[in-house]
PDB file of C-alpha atoms in Angstrom:
ATOM      1  CA  UNK A   1     -12.323  -2.368  -2.325  1.00 54.00           C
ATOM      2  CA  UNK A   2      -9.058  -4.304  -1.732  1.00 54.00           C
ATOM      3  CA  UNK A   3      -5.850  -2.336  -1.434  1.00 56.00           C
ATOM      4  CA  UNK A   4      -3.216  -2.576  -4.174  1.00 60.00           C
ATOM      5  CA  UNK A   5      -0.984  -5.617  -3.663  1.00 59.00           C
ATOM      6  CA  UNK A   6       2.023  -3.469  -2.818  1.00 57.00           C
ATOM      7  CA  UNK A   7       0.147  -2.118   0.219  1.00 55.00           C
ATOM      8  CA  UNK A   8      -1.046  -5.407   1.652  1.00 57.00           C
ATOM      9  CA  UNK A   9       1.739  -5.558   4.253  1.00 58.00           C
ATOM     10  CA  UNK A  10       1.913  -1.843   4.933  1.00 67.00           C
ATOM     11  CA  UNK A  11       0.194  -1.336   8.268  1.00 73.00           C
ATOM     12  CA  UNK A  12       1.149   2.295   8.674  1.00 76.00           C
ATOM     13  CA  UNK A  13      -1.629   4.751   9.505  1.00 76.00           C
ATOM     14  CA  UNK A  14      -2.115   7.906   7.478  1.00 75.00           C
ATOM     15  CA  UNK A  15      -2.895  10.835   9.816  1.00 75.00           C
ATOM     16  CA  UNK A  16      -3.626  14.387   8.700  1.00 70.00           C
ATOM     17  CA  UNK A  17      -3.418  17.660  10.620  1.00 67.00           C
ATOM     18  CA  UNK A  18      -4.404  21.248   9.694  1.00 65.00           C
ATOM     19  CA  UNK A  19      -1.886  23.144   7.598  1.00 66.00           C
ATOM     20  CA  UNK A  20      -1.316  25.458  10.561  1.00 66.00           C
ATOM     21  CA  UNK A  21       0.137  22.536  12.532  1.00 67.00           C
ATOM     22  CA  UNK A  22       3.200  20.398  11.977  1.00 65.00           C
ATOM     23  CA  UNK A  23       3.083  17.035  10.281  1.00 65.00           C
ATOM     24  CA  UNK A  24       1.901  14.237  12.622  1.00 72.00           C
ATOM     25  CA  UNK A  25       4.943  12.186  13.608  1.00 76.00           C
ATOM     26  CA  UNK A  26       4.917   8.844  15.415  1.00 79.00           C
ATOM     27  CA  UNK A  27       6.002   5.272  14.895  1.00 79.00           C
ATOM     28  CA  UNK A  28       3.848   3.611  12.264  1.00 79.00           C
ATOM     29  CA  UNK A  29       2.316   6.927  11.145  1.00 80.00           C
ATOM     30  CA  UNK A  30       2.548   8.754   7.817  1.00 76.00           C
ATOM     31  CA  UNK A  31       1.818  12.451   8.319  1.00 69.00           C
ATOM     32  CA  UNK A  32      -0.129  14.703   5.973  1.00 64.00           C
ATOM     33  CA  UNK A  33      -1.478  18.226   5.949  1.00 63.00           C
ATOM     34  CA  UNK A  34      -5.225  18.681   5.673  1.00 65.00           C
ATOM     35  CA  UNK A  35      -6.441  21.574   3.573  1.00 64.00           C
ATOM     36  CA  UNK A  36     -10.175  22.129   3.095  1.00 62.00           C
ATOM     37  CA  UNK A  37     -11.296  18.500   2.897  1.00 66.00           C
ATOM     38  CA  UNK A  38     -14.755  17.553   4.145  1.00 72.00           C
ATOM     39  CA  UNK A  39     -14.627  15.342   7.239  1.00 76.00           C
ATOM     40  CA  UNK A  40     -17.039  12.610   8.286  1.00 80.00           C
ATOM     41  CA  UNK A  41     -17.149  10.435  11.377  1.00 80.00           C
ATOM     42  CA  UNK A  42     -17.065   6.641  11.150  1.00 77.00           C
ATOM     43  CA  UNK A  43     -17.106   4.524  14.321  1.00 82.00           C
ATOM     44  CA  UNK A  44     -16.076   7.582  16.312  1.00 84.00           C
ATOM     45  CA  UNK A  45     -13.075   8.386  14.120  1.00 80.00           C
ATOM     46  CA  UNK A  46     -12.902  11.562  12.032  1.00 80.00           C
ATOM     47  CA  UNK A  47     -11.844  10.764   8.477  1.00 81.00           C
ATOM     48  CA  UNK A  48     -11.875  12.550   5.150  1.00 83.00           C
ATOM     49  CA  UNK A  49     -15.005  12.065   3.063  1.00 89.00           C
ATOM     50  CA  UNK A  50     -14.859   9.472   0.253  1.00 92.00           C
ATOM     51  CA  UNK A  51     -14.438  11.897  -2.662  1.00 94.00           C
ATOM     52  CA  UNK A  52     -11.761  13.888  -0.824  1.00 90.00           C
ATOM     53  CA  UNK A  53      -9.940  10.671   0.036  1.00 90.00           C
ATOM     54  CA  UNK A  54     -10.004   9.599  -3.615  1.00 95.00           C
ATOM     55  CA  UNK A  55      -8.442  12.911  -4.622  1.00 92.00           C
ATOM     56  CA  UNK A  56      -5.813  12.680  -1.891  1.00 87.00           C
ATOM     57  CA  UNK A  57      -4.824   9.201  -3.078  1.00 90.00           C
ATOM     58  CA  UNK A  58      -3.848  10.609  -6.480  1.00 92.00           C
ATOM     59  CA  UNK A  59      -0.379  11.227  -5.094  1.00 86.00           C
ATOM     60  CA  UNK A  60      -0.009   7.540  -4.217  1.00 86.00           C
ATOM     61  CA  UNK A  61      -2.019   5.496  -6.715  1.00 93.00           C
ATOM     62  CA  UNK A  62      -1.533   4.811 -10.405  1.00 95.00           C
ATOM     63  CA  UNK A  63      -4.086   6.046 -12.926  1.00 97.00           C
ATOM     64  CA  UNK A  64      -5.598   2.551 -13.238  1.00 96.00           C
ATOM     65  CA  UNK A  65      -5.872   2.220  -9.451  1.00 96.00           C
ATOM     66  CA  UNK A  66      -7.633   5.590  -9.309  1.00 97.00           C
ATOM     67  CA  UNK A  67     -10.052   4.373 -11.978  1.00 98.00           C
ATOM     68  CA  UNK A  68     -10.783   1.208  -9.974  1.00 97.00           C
ATOM     69  CA  UNK A  69     -11.339   3.261  -6.818  1.00 97.00           C
ATOM     70  CA  UNK A  70     -13.553   5.682  -8.735  1.00 98.00           C
ATOM     71  CA  UNK A  71     -15.582   2.807 -10.175  1.00 98.00           C
ATOM     72  CA  UNK A  72     -16.151   1.594  -6.626  1.00 97.00           C
ATOM     73  CA  UNK A  73     -17.153   5.035  -5.325  1.00 97.00           C
ATOM     74  CA  UNK A  74     -19.849   5.560  -7.959  1.00 98.00           C
ATOM     75  CA  UNK A  75     -21.061   1.936  -7.950  1.00 97.00           C
ATOM     76  CA  UNK A  76     -20.588   0.397  -4.512  1.00 95.00           C
ATOM     77  CA  UNK A  77     -22.837  -2.641  -4.207  1.00 94.00           C
ATOM     78  CA  UNK A  78     -25.888  -0.985  -5.770  1.00 95.00           C
ATOM     79  CA  UNK A  79     -26.209  -3.437  -8.705  1.00 92.00           C
ATOM     80  CA  UNK A  80     -26.674  -6.234  -6.134  1.00 88.00           C
ATOM     81  CA  UNK A  81     -28.584  -4.695  -3.252  1.00 92.00           C
ATOM     82  CA  UNK A  82     -29.769  -1.259  -4.341  1.00 93.00           C
ATOM     83  CA  UNK A  83     -27.701   0.559  -1.700  1.00 95.00           C
ATOM     84  CA  UNK A  84     -26.812   4.066  -2.894  1.00 96.00           C
ATOM     85  CA  UNK A  85     -23.091   4.365  -3.726  1.00 96.00           C
ATOM     86  CA  UNK A  86     -20.759   6.711  -1.879  1.00 94.00           C
ATOM     87  CA  UNK A  87     -20.489   9.274  -4.675  1.00 96.00           C
ATOM     88  CA  UNK A  88     -21.534  10.194  -8.199  1.00 97.00           C
ATOM     89  CA  UNK A  89     -19.383  10.786 -11.252  1.00 98.00           C
ATOM     90  CA  UNK A  90     -20.459  14.435 -11.139  1.00 97.00           C
ATOM     91  CA  UNK A  91     -19.125  14.783  -7.588  1.00 96.00           C
ATOM     92  CA  UNK A  92     -15.784  13.321  -8.646  1.00 97.00           C
ATOM     93  CA  UNK A  93     -15.655  15.729 -11.591  1.00 97.00           C
ATOM     94  CA  UNK A  94     -16.349  18.740  -9.370  1.00 96.00           C
ATOM     95  CA  UNK A  95     -13.668  17.630  -6.937  1.00 94.00           C
ATOM     96  CA  UNK A  96     -11.096  17.274  -9.703  1.00 96.00           C
ATOM     97  CA  UNK A  97     -11.912  20.722 -11.106  1.00 95.00           C
ATOM     98  CA  UNK A  98     -11.350  22.240  -7.660  1.00 90.00           C
ATOM     99  CA  UNK A  99      -7.856  20.768  -7.275  1.00 86.00           C
ATOM    100  CA  UNK A 100      -6.036  22.694  -9.987  1.00 86.00           C
ATOM    101  CA  UNK A 101      -2.356  22.905  -9.129  1.00 83.00           C
ATOM    102  CA  UNK A 102      -2.607  20.306  -6.390  1.00 82.00           C
ATOM    103  CA  UNK A 103      -0.566  17.121  -6.156  1.00 83.00           C
ATOM    104  CA  UNK A 104      -1.892  14.331  -8.346  1.00 90.00           C
ATOM    105  CA  UNK A 105      -4.119  16.532 -10.516  1.00 95.00           C
ATOM    106  CA  UNK A 106      -2.705  15.080 -13.748  1.00 95.00           C
ATOM    107  CA  UNK A 107      -3.546  11.524 -12.687  1.00 97.00           C
ATOM    108  CA  UNK A 108      -7.003  12.567 -11.564  1.00 97.00           C
ATOM    109  CA  UNK A 109      -7.679  14.166 -14.930  1.00 97.00           C
ATOM    110  CA  UNK A 110      -6.495  11.031 -16.710  1.00 97.00           C
ATOM    111  CA  UNK A 111      -8.582   8.735 -14.511  1.00 98.00           C
ATOM    112  CA  UNK A 112     -11.862  10.679 -14.459  1.00 98.00           C
ATOM    113  CA  UNK A 113     -13.055  10.005 -18.049  1.00 98.00           C
ATOM    114  CA  UNK A 114     -12.264   6.288 -17.658  1.00 98.00           C
ATOM    115  CA  UNK A 115     -14.484   5.752 -14.605  1.00 98.00           C
ATOM    116  CA  UNK A 116     -17.690   3.793 -15.233  1.00 97.00           C
ATOM    117  CA  UNK A 117     -20.700   2.840 -13.176  1.00 97.00           C
ATOM    118  CA  UNK A 118     -21.236  -0.897 -12.721  1.00 96.00           C
ATOM    119  CA  UNK A 119     -17.833  -2.373 -11.948  1.00 94.00           C
ATOM    120  CA  UNK A 120     -17.887  -4.580  -8.850  1.00 93.00           C
ATOM    121  CA  UNK A 121     -14.195  -5.443  -8.506  1.00 92.00           C
ATOM    122  CA  UNK A 122     -10.778  -3.933  -9.315  1.00 94.00           C
ATOM    123  CA  UNK A 123     -10.050  -6.838 -11.655  1.00 94.00           C
ATOM    124  CA  UNK A 124     -13.167  -6.117 -13.672  1.00 95.00           C
ATOM    125  CA  UNK A 125     -11.930  -2.544 -14.041  1.00 97.00           C
ATOM    126  CA  UNK A 126      -8.449  -3.737 -14.994  1.00 95.00           C
ATOM    127  CA  UNK A 127      -9.872  -6.034 -17.660  1.00 96.00           C
ATOM    128  CA  UNK A 128     -12.145  -3.332 -19.061  1.00 97.00           C
ATOM    129  CA  UNK A 129      -9.233  -0.903 -19.386  1.00 97.00           C
ATOM    130  CA  UNK A 130      -7.130  -3.585 -21.081  1.00 97.00           C
ATOM    131  CA  UNK A 131      -9.875  -4.152 -23.652  1.00 97.00           C
ATOM    132  CA  UNK A 132     -10.394  -0.455 -24.386  1.00 97.00           C
ATOM    133  CA  UNK A 133      -6.676   0.244 -24.743  1.00 96.00           C
ATOM    134  CA  UNK A 134      -6.428  -2.600 -27.240  1.00 96.00           C
ATOM    135  CA  UNK A 135      -8.786  -0.675 -29.493  1.00 96.00           C
ATOM    136  CA  UNK A 136     -11.768  -2.986 -29.029  1.00 96.00           C
ATOM    137  CA  UNK A 137     -15.311  -1.769 -28.326  1.00 96.00           C
ATOM    138  CA  UNK A 138     -15.912  -0.898 -24.680  1.00 97.00           C
ATOM    139  CA  UNK A 139     -17.915  -3.555 -22.795  1.00 97.00           C
ATOM    140  CA  UNK A 140     -20.682  -2.674 -20.342  1.00 97.00           C
ATOM    141  CA  UNK A 141     -19.836  -3.577 -16.714  1.00 96.00           C
ATOM    142  CA  UNK A 142     -22.206  -6.012 -15.003  1.00 95.00           C
ATOM    143  CA  UNK A 143     -24.842  -6.151 -17.671  1.00 96.00           C
ATOM    144  CA  UNK A 144     -28.176  -7.615 -16.542  1.00 96.00           C
ATOM    145  CA  UNK A 145     -29.250 -10.326 -18.974  1.00 96.00           C
ATOM    146  CA  UNK A 146     -32.937 -11.227 -19.148  1.00 96.00           C
ATOM    147  CA  UNK A 147     -34.679 -13.813 -21.269  1.00 94.00           C
ATOM    148  CA  UNK A 148     -37.419 -13.150 -23.793  1.00 92.00           C
ATOM    149  CA  UNK A 149     -40.019 -13.019 -21.006  1.00 95.00           C
ATOM    150  CA  UNK A 150     -38.032 -10.452 -19.028  1.00 95.00           C
ATOM    151  CA  UNK A 151     -36.920 -12.982 -16.410  1.00 95.00           C
ATOM    152  CA  UNK A 152     -33.471 -12.416 -14.899  1.00 95.00           C
ATOM    153  CA  UNK A 153     -30.838 -14.827 -16.241  1.00 95.00           C
ATOM    154  CA  UNK A 154     -27.478 -13.489 -15.037  1.00 94.00           C
ATOM    155  CA  UNK A 155     -25.395 -10.412 -14.365  1.00 94.00           C
ATOM    156  CA  UNK A 156     -22.444 -10.601 -16.763  1.00 96.00           C
ATOM    157  CA  UNK A 157     -19.170  -9.026 -15.583  1.00 95.00           C
ATOM    158  CA  UNK A 158     -18.412  -7.355 -18.921  1.00 97.00           C
ATOM    159  CA  UNK A 159     -20.763  -7.508 -21.869  1.00 97.00           C
ATOM    160  CA  UNK A 160     -20.769  -6.619 -25.529  1.00 97.00           C
ATOM    161  CA  UNK A 161     -24.543  -6.751 -25.392  1.00 95.00           C
ATOM    162  CA  UNK A 162     -25.215  -5.793 -28.996  1.00 93.00           C
ATOM    163  CA  UNK A 163     -23.271  -8.843 -30.180  1.00 95.00           C
ATOM    164  CA  UNK A 164     -24.106 -11.169 -27.267  1.00 96.00           C
ATOM    165  CA  UNK A 165     -20.510 -11.702 -26.179  1.00 97.00           C
ATOM    166  CA  UNK A 166     -19.844 -11.787 -22.440  1.00 96.00           C
ATOM    167  CA  UNK A 167     -16.661 -11.862 -20.355  1.00 96.00           C
ATOM    168  CA  UNK A 168     -16.556 -13.347 -16.879  1.00 94.00           C
ATOM    169  CA  UNK A 169     -13.644 -12.727 -14.522  1.00 93.00           C
ATOM    170  CA  UNK A 170     -13.038 -15.847 -12.456  1.00 86.00           C
ATOM    171  CA  UNK A 171     -11.434 -15.222  -9.067  1.00 70.00           C
ATOM    172  CA  UNK A 172     -10.314 -18.001  -6.724  1.00 54.00           C
ATOM    173  CA  UNK A 173     -13.764 -17.896  -5.111  1.00 58.00           C
ATOM    174  CA  UNK A 174     -15.074 -19.729  -8.150  1.00 50.00           C
ATOM    175  CA  UNK A 175     -12.933 -22.758  -7.264  1.00 59.00           C
ATOM    176  CA  UNK A 176     -15.193 -23.664  -4.346  1.00 66.00           C
ATOM    177  CA  UNK A 177     -17.248 -26.770  -5.145  1.00 63.00           C
ATOM    178  CA  UNK A 178     -20.669 -25.216  -4.640  1.00 66.00           C
ATOM    179  CA  UNK A 179     -19.756 -22.098  -6.617  1.00 64.00           C
ATOM    180  CA  UNK A 180     -18.211 -24.194  -9.377  1.00 64.00           C
ATOM    181  CA  UNK A 181     -21.469 -26.124  -9.774  1.00 73.00           C
ATOM    182  CA  UNK A 182     -23.519 -22.927  -9.807  1.00 77.00           C
ATOM    183  CA  UNK A 183     -21.218 -21.475 -12.449  1.00 73.00           C
ATOM    184  CA  UNK A 184     -21.857 -24.432 -14.761  1.00 80.00           C
ATOM    185  CA  UNK A 185     -25.614 -23.938 -14.629  1.00 81.00           C
ATOM    186  CA  UNK A 186     -25.241 -20.194 -14.990  1.00 87.00           C
ATOM    187  CA  UNK A 187     -23.061 -20.555 -18.074  1.00 90.00           C
ATOM    188  CA  UNK A 188     -25.587 -22.903 -19.667  1.00 91.00           C
ATOM    189  CA  UNK A 189     -28.414 -20.437 -19.064  1.00 93.00           C
ATOM    190  CA  UNK A 190     -26.411 -17.582 -20.595  1.00 94.00           C
ATOM    191  CA  UNK A 191     -25.508 -19.629 -23.662  1.00 93.00           C
ATOM    192  CA  UNK A 192     -29.131 -20.729 -24.002  1.00 93.00           C
ATOM    193  CA  UNK A 193     -29.880 -17.053 -24.703  1.00 95.00           C
ATOM    194  CA  UNK A 194     -27.470 -17.128 -27.647  1.00 95.00           C
ATOM    195  CA  UNK A 195     -24.499 -15.596 -25.862  1.00 96.00           C
ATOM    196  CA  UNK A 196     -20.842 -16.555 -26.200  1.00 95.00           C
ATOM    197  CA  UNK A 197     -18.961 -16.422 -22.866  1.00 94.00           C
ATOM    198  CA  UNK A 198     -15.219 -15.856 -22.360  1.00 95.00           C
ATOM    199  CA  UNK A 199     -13.651 -16.703 -19.014  1.00 93.00           C
ATOM    200  CA  UNK A 200     -10.607 -14.758 -17.759  1.00 94.00           C
ATOM    201  CA  UNK A 201      -8.505 -15.426 -14.642  1.00 90.00           C
ATOM    202  CA  UNK A 202      -5.862 -13.462 -12.737  1.00 87.00           C
ATOM    203  CA  UNK A 203      -3.188 -15.490 -14.558  1.00 88.00           C
ATOM    204  CA  UNK A 204      -4.583 -14.300 -17.885  1.00 91.00           C
ATOM    205  CA  UNK A 205      -4.249 -10.683 -16.786  1.00 89.00           C
ATOM    206  CA  UNK A 206      -0.801 -11.079 -15.220  1.00 87.00           C
ATOM    207  CA  UNK A 207       0.934 -13.479 -17.545  1.00 83.00           C
ATOM    208  CA  UNK A 208      -0.715 -13.299 -20.943  1.00 85.00           C
ATOM    209  CA  UNK A 209      -2.758 -10.119 -21.432  1.00 92.00           C
ATOM    210  CA  UNK A 210      -1.989 -10.094 -25.170  1.00 94.00           C
ATOM    211  CA  UNK A 211      -3.312 -13.624 -25.551  1.00 94.00           C
ATOM    212  CA  UNK A 212      -6.393 -12.632 -23.571  1.00 95.00           C
ATOM    213  CA  UNK A 213      -7.050  -9.734 -25.933  1.00 96.00           C
ATOM    214  CA  UNK A 214      -6.503 -12.033 -28.912  1.00 96.00           C
ATOM    215  CA  UNK A 215      -9.112 -14.443 -27.517  1.00 95.00           C
ATOM    216  CA  UNK A 216     -11.615 -11.630 -27.086  1.00 96.00           C
ATOM    217  CA  UNK A 217     -10.840 -10.255 -30.536  1.00 96.00           C
ATOM    218  CA  UNK A 218     -11.400 -13.669 -32.161  1.00 95.00           C
ATOM    219  CA  UNK A 219     -14.693 -14.121 -30.362  1.00 94.00           C
ATOM    220  CA  UNK A 220     -15.881 -10.688 -31.484  1.00 95.00           C
ATOM    221  CA  UNK A 221     -14.664 -11.406 -35.019  1.00 94.00           C
ATOM    222  CA  UNK A 222     -16.821 -14.522 -34.978  1.00 90.00           C
ATOM    223  CA  UNK A 223     -19.783 -12.229 -34.393  1.00 88.00           C
ATOM    224  CA  UNK A 224     -18.569  -9.915 -37.175  1.00 82.00           C
ATOM    225  CA  UNK A 225     -17.846  -7.084 -34.743  1.00 82.00           C
ATOM    226  CA  UNK A 226     -14.164  -6.635 -35.595  1.00 77.00           C
ATOM    227  CA  UNK A 227     -11.886  -7.894 -38.345  1.00 67.00           C
TER     228      UNK A 227
END
């Protein structure tokens, strides 16, 4: 999962030590105290386990960033390749319940009920949260669409499946010529199944989120979902 934009140029290393020791101090290092976190070893380096790391980040991340990170932990790449994700929603819930009185607990409690399986990018999470907070029905992340014979058609980023309205987040990767051509064919196949597809870009989320919601609302209204 990509880091928040404000961290992209922050190359400092976060290092933790037992509470019985002093804070690690060195150039380019941010020191922390380690309580009872579970440790794992990756490439010969001891690090905190994924769920513990998510909890620790509650002191640094916003609620929405915690939701995006939680979506990643319980989803990973499983919808694509079947690889088991790093954690389950139940594990996150148990971790939150064990951190009463700890730093970031309020954000963790706010983020936990918003986490969903299926999201494959932070922007998909951001868009889903925008939709829900606007009072619209909650879309299903990465819905697998099949035709009448059960043949796979597409995986739709966010889907109002009952009403056959889909939302696709278009990153810059979709500007590549080969991808652009594939997207055209994919869109045609989705619409052949009676679906209406809405495309959303980073500019839509940054510059005109209200207009984006209005577009989605109108499309749903056309299917008699909302007024």
